[in-house]
PDB file of C-alpha atoms and ligand atoms in Angstrom:
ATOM      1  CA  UNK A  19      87.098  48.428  -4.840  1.00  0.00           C
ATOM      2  CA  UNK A  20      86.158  45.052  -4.315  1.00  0.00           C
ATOM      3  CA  UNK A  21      84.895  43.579  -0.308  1.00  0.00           C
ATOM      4  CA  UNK A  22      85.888  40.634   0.916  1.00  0.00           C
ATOM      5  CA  UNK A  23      83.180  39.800   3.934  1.00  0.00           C
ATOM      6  CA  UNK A  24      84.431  38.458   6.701  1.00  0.00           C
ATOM      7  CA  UNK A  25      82.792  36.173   8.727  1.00  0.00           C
ATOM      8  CA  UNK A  26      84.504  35.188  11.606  1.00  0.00           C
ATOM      9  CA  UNK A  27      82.585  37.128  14.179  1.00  0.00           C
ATOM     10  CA  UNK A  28      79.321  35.128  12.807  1.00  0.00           C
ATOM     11  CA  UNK A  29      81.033  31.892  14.071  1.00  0.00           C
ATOM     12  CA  UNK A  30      82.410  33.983  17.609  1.00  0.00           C
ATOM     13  CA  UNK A  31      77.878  34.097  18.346  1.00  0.00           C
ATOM     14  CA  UNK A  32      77.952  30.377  17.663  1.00  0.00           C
ATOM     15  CA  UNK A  33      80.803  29.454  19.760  1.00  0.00           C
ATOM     16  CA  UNK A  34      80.122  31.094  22.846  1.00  0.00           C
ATOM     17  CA  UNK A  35      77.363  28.406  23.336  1.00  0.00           C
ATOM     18  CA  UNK A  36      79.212  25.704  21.243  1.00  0.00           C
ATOM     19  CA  UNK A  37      75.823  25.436  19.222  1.00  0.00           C
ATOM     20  CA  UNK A  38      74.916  25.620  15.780  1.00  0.00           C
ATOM     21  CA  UNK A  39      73.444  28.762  15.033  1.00  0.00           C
ATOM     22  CA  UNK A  40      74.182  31.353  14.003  1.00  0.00           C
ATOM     23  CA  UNK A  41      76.167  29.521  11.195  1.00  0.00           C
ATOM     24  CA  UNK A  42      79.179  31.231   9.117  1.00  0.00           C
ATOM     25  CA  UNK A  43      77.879  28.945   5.981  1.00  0.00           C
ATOM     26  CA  UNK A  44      74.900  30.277   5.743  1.00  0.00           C
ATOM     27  CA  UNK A  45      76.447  33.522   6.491  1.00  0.00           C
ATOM     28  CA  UNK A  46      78.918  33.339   3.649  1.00  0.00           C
ATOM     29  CA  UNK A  47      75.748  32.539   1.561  1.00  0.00           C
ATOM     30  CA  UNK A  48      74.050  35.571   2.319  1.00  0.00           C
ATOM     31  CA  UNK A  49      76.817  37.566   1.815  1.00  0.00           C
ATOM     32  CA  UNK A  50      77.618  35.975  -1.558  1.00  0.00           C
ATOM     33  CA  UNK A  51      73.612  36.433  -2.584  1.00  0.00           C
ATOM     34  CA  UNK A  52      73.863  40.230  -1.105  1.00  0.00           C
ATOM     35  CA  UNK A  53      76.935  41.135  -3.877  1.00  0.00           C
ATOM     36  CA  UNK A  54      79.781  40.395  -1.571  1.00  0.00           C
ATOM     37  CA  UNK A  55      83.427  39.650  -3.974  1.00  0.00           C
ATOM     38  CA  UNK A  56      84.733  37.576  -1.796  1.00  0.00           C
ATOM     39  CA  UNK A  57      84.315  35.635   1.654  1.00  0.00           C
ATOM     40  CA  UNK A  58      87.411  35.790   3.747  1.00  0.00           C
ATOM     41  CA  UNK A  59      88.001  33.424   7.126  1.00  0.00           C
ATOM     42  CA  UNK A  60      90.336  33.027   9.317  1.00  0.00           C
ATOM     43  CA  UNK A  61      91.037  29.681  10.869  1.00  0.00           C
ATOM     44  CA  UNK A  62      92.780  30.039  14.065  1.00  0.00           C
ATOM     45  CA  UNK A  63      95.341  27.667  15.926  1.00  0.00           C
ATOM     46  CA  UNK A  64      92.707  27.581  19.063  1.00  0.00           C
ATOM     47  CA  UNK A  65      89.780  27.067  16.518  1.00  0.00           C
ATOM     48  CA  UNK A  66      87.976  30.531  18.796  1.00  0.00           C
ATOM     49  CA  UNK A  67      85.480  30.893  16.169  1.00  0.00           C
ATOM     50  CA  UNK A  68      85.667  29.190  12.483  1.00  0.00           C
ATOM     51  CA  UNK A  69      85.883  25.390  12.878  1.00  0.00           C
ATOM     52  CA  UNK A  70      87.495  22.973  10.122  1.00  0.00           C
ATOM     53  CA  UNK A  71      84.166  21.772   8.992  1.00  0.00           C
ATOM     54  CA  UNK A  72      83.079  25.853   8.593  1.00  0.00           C
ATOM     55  CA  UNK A  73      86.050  26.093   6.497  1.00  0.00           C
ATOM     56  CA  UNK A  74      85.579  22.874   3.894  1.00  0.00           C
ATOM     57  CA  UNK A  75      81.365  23.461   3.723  1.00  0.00           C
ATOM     58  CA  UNK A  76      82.467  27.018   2.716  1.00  0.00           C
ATOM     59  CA  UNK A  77      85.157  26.390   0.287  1.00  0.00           C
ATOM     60  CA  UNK A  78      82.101  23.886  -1.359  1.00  0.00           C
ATOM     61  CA  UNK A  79      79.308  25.779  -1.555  1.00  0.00           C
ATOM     62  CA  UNK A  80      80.367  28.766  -2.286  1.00  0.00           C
ATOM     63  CA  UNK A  81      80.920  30.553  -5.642  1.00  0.00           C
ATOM     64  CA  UNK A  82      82.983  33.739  -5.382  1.00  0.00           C
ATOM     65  CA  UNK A  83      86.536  33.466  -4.199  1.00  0.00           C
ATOM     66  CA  UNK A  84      87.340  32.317  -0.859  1.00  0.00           C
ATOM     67  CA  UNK A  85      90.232  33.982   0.959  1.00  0.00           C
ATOM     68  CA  UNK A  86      91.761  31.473   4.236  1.00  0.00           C
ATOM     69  CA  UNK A  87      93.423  33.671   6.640  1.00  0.00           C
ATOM     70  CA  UNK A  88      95.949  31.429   8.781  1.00  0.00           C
ATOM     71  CA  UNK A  89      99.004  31.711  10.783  1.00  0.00           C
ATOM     72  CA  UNK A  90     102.602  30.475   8.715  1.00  0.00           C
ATOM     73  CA  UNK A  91     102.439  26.945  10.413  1.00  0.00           C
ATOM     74  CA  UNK A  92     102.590  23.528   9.086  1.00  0.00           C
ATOM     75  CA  UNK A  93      99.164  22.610  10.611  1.00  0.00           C
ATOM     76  CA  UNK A  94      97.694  25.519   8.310  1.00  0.00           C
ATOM     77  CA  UNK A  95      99.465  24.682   5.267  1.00  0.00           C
ATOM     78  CA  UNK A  96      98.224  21.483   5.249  1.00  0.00           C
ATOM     79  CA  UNK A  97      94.918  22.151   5.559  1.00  0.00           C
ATOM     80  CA  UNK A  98      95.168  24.914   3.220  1.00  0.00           C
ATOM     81  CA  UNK A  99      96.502  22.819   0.752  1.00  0.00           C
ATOM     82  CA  UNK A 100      93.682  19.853   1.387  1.00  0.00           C
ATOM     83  CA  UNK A 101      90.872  22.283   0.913  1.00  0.00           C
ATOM     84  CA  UNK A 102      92.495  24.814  -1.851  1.00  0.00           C
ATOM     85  CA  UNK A 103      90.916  28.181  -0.945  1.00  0.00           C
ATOM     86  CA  UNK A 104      91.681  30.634  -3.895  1.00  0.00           C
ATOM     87  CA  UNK A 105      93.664  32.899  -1.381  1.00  0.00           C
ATOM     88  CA  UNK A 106      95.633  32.451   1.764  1.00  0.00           C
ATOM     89  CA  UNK A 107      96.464  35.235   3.627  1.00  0.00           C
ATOM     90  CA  UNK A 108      98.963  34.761   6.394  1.00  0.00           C
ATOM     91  CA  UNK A 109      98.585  36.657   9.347  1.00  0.00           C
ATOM     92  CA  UNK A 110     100.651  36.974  12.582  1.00  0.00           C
ATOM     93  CA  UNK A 111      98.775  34.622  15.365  1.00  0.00           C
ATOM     94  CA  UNK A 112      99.391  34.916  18.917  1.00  0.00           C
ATOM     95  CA  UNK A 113      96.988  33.083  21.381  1.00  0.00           C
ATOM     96  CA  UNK A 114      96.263  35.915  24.097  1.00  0.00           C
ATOM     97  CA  UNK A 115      95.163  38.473  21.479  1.00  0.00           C
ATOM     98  CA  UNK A 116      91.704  39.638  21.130  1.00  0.00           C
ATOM     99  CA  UNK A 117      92.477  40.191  17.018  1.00  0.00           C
ATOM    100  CA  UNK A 118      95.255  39.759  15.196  1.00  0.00           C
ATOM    101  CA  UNK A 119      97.278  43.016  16.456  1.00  0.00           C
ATOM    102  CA  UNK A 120     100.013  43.871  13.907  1.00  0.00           C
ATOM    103  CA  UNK A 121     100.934  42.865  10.772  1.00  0.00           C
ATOM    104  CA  UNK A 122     103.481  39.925   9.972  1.00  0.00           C
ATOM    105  CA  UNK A 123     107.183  40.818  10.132  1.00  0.00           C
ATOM    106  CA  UNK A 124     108.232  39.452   6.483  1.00  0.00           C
ATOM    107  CA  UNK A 125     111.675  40.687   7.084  1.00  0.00           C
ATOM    108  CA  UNK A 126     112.756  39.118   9.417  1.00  0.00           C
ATOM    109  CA  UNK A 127     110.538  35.876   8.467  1.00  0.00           C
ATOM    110  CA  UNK A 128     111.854  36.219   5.074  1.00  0.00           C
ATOM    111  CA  UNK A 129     113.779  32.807   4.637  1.00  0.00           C
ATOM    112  CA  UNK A 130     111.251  30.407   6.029  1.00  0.00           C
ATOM    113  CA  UNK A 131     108.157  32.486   4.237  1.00  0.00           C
ATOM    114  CA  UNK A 132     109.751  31.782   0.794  1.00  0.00           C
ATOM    115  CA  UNK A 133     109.955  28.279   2.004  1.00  0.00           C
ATOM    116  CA  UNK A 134     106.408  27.934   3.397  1.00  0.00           C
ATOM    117  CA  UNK A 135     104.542  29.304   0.061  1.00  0.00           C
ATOM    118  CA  UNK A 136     106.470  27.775  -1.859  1.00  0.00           C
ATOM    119  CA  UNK A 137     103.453  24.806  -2.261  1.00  0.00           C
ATOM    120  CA  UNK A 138     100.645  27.065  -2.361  1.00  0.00           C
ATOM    121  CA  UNK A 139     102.282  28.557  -5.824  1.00  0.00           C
ATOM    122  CA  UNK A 140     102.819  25.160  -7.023  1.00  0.00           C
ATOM    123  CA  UNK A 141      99.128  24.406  -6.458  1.00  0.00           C
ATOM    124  CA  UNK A 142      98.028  27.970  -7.933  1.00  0.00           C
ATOM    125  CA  UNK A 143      96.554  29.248  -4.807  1.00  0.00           C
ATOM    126  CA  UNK A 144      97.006  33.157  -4.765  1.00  0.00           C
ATOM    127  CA  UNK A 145      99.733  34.094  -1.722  1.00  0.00           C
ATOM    128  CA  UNK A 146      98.539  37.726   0.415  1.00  0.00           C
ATOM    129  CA  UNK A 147     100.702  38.724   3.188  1.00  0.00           C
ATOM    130  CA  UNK A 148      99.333  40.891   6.069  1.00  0.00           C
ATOM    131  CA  UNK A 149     101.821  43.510   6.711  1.00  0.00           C
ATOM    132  CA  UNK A 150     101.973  47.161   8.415  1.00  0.00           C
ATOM    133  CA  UNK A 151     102.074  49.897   5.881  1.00  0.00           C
ATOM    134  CA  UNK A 152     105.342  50.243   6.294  1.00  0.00           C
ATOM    135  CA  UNK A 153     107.645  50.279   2.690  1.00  0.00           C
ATOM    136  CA  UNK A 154     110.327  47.688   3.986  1.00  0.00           C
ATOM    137  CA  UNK A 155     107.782  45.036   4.466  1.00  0.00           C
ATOM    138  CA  UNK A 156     106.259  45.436   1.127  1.00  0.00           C
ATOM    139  CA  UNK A 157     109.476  45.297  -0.425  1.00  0.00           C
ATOM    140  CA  UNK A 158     110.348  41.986   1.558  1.00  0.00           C
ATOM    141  CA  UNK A 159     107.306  40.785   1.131  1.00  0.00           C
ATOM    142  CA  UNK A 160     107.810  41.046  -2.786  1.00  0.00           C
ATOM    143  CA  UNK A 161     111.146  39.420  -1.919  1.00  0.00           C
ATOM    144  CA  UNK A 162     109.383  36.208  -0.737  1.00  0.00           C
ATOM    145  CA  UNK A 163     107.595  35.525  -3.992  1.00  0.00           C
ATOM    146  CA  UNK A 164     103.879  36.602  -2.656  1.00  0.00           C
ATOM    147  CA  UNK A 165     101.091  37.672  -5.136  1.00  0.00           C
ATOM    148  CA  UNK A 166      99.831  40.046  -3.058  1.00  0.00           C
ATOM    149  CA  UNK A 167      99.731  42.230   0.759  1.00  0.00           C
ATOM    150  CA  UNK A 168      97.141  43.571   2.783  1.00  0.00           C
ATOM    151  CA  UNK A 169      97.885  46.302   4.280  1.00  0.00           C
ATOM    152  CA  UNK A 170      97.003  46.514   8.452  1.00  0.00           C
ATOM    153  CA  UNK A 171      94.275  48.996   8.276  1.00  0.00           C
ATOM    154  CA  UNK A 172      94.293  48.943  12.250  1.00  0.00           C
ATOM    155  CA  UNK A 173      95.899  51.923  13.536  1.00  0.00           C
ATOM    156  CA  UNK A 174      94.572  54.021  11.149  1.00  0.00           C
ATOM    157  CA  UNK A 175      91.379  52.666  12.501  1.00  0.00           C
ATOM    158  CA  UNK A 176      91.801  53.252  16.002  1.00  0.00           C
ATOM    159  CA  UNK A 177      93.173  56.842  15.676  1.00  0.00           C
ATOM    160  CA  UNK A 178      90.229  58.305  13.419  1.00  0.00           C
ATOM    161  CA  UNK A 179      87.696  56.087  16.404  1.00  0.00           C
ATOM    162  CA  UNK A 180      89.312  58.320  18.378  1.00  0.00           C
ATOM    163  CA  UNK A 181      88.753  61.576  16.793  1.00  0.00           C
ATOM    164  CA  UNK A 182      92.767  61.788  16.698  1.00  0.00           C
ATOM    165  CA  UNK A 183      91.907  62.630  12.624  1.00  0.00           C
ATOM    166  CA  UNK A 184      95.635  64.748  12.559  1.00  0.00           C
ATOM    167  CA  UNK A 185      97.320  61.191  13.132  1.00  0.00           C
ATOM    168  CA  UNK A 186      94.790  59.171  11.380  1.00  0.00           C
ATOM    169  CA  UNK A 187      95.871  61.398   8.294  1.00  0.00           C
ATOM    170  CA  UNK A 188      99.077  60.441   8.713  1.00  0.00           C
ATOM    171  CA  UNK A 189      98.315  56.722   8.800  1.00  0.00           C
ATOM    172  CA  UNK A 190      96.832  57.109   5.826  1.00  0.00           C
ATOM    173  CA  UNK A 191      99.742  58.811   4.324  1.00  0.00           C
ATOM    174  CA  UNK A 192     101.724  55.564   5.215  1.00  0.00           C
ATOM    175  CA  UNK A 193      99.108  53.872   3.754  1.00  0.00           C
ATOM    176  CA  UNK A 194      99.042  55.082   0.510  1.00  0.00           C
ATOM    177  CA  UNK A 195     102.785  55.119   0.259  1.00  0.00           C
ATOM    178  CA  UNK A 196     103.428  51.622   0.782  1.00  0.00           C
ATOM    179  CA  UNK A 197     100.472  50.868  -1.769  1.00  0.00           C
ATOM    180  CA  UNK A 198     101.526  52.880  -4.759  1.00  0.00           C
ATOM    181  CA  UNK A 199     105.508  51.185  -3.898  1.00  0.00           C
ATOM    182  CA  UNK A 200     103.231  48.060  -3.799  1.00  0.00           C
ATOM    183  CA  UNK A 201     101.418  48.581  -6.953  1.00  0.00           C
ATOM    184  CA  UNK A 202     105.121  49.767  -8.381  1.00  0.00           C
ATOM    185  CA  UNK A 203     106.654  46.338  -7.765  1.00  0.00           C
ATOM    186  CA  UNK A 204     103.789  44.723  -9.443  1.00  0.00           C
ATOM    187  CA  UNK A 205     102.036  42.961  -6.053  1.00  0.00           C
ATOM    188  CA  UNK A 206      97.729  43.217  -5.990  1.00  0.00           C
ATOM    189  CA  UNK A 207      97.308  45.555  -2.783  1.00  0.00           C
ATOM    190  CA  UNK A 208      94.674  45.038  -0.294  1.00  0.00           C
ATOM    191  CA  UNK A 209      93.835  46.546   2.866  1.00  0.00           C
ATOM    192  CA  UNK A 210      91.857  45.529   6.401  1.00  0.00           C
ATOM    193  CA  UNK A 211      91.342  45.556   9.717  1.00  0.00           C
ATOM    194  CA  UNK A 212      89.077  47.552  12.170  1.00  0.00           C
ATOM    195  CA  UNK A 213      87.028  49.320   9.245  1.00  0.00           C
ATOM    196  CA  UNK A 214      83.577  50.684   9.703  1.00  0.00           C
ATOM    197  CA  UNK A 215      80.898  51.926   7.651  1.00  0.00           C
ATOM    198  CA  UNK A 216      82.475  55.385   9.146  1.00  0.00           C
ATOM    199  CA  UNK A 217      85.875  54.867   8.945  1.00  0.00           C
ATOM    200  CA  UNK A 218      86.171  53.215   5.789  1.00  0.00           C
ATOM    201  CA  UNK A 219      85.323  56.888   3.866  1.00  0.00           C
ATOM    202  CA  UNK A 220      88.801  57.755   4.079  1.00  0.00           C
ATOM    203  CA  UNK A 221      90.252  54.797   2.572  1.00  0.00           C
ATOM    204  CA  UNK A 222      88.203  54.820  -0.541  1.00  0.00           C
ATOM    205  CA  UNK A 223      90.463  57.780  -1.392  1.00  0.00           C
ATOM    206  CA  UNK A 224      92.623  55.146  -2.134  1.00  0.00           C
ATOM    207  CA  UNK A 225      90.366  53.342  -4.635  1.00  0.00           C
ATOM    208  CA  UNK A 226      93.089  53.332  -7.493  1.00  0.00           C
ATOM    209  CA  UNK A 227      95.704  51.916  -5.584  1.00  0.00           C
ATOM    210  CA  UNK A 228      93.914  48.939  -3.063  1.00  0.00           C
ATOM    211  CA  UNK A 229      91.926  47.046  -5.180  1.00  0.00           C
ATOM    212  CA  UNK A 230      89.866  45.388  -2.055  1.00  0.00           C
ATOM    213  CA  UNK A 231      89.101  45.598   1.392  1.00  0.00           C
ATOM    214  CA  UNK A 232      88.062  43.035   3.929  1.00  0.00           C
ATOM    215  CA  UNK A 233      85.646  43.716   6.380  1.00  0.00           C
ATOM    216  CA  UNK A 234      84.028  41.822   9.041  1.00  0.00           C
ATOM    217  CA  UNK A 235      83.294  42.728  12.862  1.00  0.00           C
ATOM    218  CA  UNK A 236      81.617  46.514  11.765  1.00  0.00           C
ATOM    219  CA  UNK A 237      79.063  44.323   8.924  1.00  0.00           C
ATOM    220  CA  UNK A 238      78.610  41.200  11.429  1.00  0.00           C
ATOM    221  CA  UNK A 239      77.860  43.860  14.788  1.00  0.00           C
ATOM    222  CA  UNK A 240      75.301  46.060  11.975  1.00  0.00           C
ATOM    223  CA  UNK A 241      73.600  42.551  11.328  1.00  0.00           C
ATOM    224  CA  UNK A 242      72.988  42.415  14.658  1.00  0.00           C
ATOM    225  CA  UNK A 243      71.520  45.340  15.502  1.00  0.00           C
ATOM    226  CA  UNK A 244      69.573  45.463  12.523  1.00  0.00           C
ATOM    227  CA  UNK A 245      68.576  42.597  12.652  1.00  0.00           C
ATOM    228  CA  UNK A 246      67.508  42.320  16.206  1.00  0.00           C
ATOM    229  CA  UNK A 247      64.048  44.110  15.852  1.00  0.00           C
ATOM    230  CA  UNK A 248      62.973  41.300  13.625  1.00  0.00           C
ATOM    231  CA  UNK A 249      64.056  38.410  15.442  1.00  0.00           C
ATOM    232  CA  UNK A 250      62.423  39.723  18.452  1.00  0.00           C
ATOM    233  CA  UNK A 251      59.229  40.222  16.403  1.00  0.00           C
ATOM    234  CA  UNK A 252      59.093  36.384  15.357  1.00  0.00           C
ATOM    235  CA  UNK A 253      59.933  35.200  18.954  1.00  0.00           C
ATOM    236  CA  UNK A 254      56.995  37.467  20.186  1.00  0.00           C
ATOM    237  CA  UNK A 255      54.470  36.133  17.274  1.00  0.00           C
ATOM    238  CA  UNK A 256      55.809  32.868  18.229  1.00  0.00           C
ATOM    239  CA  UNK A 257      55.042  33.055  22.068  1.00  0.00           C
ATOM    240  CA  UNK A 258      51.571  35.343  21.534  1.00  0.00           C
ATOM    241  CA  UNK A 259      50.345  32.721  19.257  1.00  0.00           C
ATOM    242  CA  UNK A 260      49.000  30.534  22.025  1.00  0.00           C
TER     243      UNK A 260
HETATM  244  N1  PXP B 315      92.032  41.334   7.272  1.00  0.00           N
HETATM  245  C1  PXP B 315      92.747  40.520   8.072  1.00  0.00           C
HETATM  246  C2  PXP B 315      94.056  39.997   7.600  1.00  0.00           C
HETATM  247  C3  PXP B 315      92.248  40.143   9.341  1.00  0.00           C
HETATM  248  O1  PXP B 315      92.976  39.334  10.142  1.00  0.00           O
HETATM  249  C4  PXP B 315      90.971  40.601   9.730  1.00  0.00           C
HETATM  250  C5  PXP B 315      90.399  40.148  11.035  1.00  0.00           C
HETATM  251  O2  PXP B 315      90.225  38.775  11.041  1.00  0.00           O
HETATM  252  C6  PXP B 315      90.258  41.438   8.852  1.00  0.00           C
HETATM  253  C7  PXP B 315      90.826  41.799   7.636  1.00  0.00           C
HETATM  254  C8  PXP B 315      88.906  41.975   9.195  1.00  0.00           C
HETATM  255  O3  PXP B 315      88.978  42.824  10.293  1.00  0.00           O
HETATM  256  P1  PXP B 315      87.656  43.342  10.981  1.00  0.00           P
HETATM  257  O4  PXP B 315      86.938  42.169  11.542  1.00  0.00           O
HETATM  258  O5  PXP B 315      88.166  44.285  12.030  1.00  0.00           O
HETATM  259  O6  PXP B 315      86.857  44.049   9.916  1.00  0.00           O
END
């Protein structure tokens, strides 16, 4: 399976002091450097945590593919199409939520999605949709013309946090049925959302079916905790010096 690292939650440290560290380029770079597939962003309509400028430094400098999360508007699809990521993924986006909290609802969205990627496919930029696992939604979702879905690894998340591992098997079930229909109408199947370096056991199971996860808030919180011993460290050497 390949991992797309997402580094959203880098940019969320920044932002909550509108500075400029710590930065989601040099992020990206690390990651790429460390082995990562893929970096994966998502550029919100309130601009919470990656910024424009994030987005067009990242999409320059770096070398494996970049995947542009973004919500189905015509803001989005113009920048999208500016800077030419080598994935979009569109996501549901709704301001008041924490993360985005379900997947998008192709079917009934079906008519203006095959309208809105329409471009990206003309420009050869690789179409994902973010849907539940749920069969109807990868069907309309193959309806629409994408390339690919990524299935809403969320509630399978939250149940096995919760030691509810009966229903988290069940989520999985889901899961794995609407990848192998996925796989059987020829879409690339990816999955995400809410995976840790715990959680994620159960879905490589899945390994020949989703060809790639994306991961961000578990690798960006484990950066900062392991990280934290250090950078305390080099403030003390700093301040001891004198
Ligand atoms: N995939 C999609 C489509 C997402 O919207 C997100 C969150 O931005 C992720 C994956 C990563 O989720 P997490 O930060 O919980 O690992």
């Amino acid at each position: 399976m390949r991992l797309g690292v997402n580094i959203d939650h880098v940019a969320t440290v920044r932002q909550a002091r509108r500075t400029f560290e710590p930065s989601p380029v040099f992020a990206a770079l690390i990651a790429q450097q460390a082995g990562a597939d893929q970096i994966t962003l998502h550029l919100r309509e309130d601009r919470r945590h990656i910024q424009d400028r994030d987005l067009e430094l990242i999409k320059e400098l770096i070398t494996i593919p970049v995947n542009l999360e973004m919500a189905p508007t015509e803001e989005m699809r113009e920048i999208a199409l500016k800077v030419k990521p080598d994935r979009i993924t569109l996501v549901p986006e709704r301001r008041e939520e924490i993360t985005t909290e379900g997947g998008l609802d192709v079917l009934s969205l079906k008519d203006s999605l095959r309208e809105y990627i329409k471009p990206f496919k003309e420009e050869g930029i690789e179409v994902s949709l973010f849907i539940d696992p749920q069969e109807s939604q990868v069907k309309a979702s193959k309806e629409v013309g994408a390339d690919a879905v990524e299935l809403h690894t969320g509630t399978y998340a939250n149940l096995w946090n919760e030691h509810r591992f009966e229903e988290a098997q069940r989520e999985l079930e889901r899961l794995r049925k609407s990848a192998q229909l996925g796989k059987e109408l020829r879409l690339r199947v990816y999955a995400g959302h809410g995976l840790t370096y715990h959680n994620v056991k159960e879905i490589l199971k899945l390994s020949d079916l989703i060809e790639e996860l994306n991961i961000g808030h578990s690798i960006v919180a484990n950066a900062v905790i392991f990280g934290f011993e250090r950078a305390v460290r080099e403030m003390l050497a700093l301040i001891k010096e004198r």
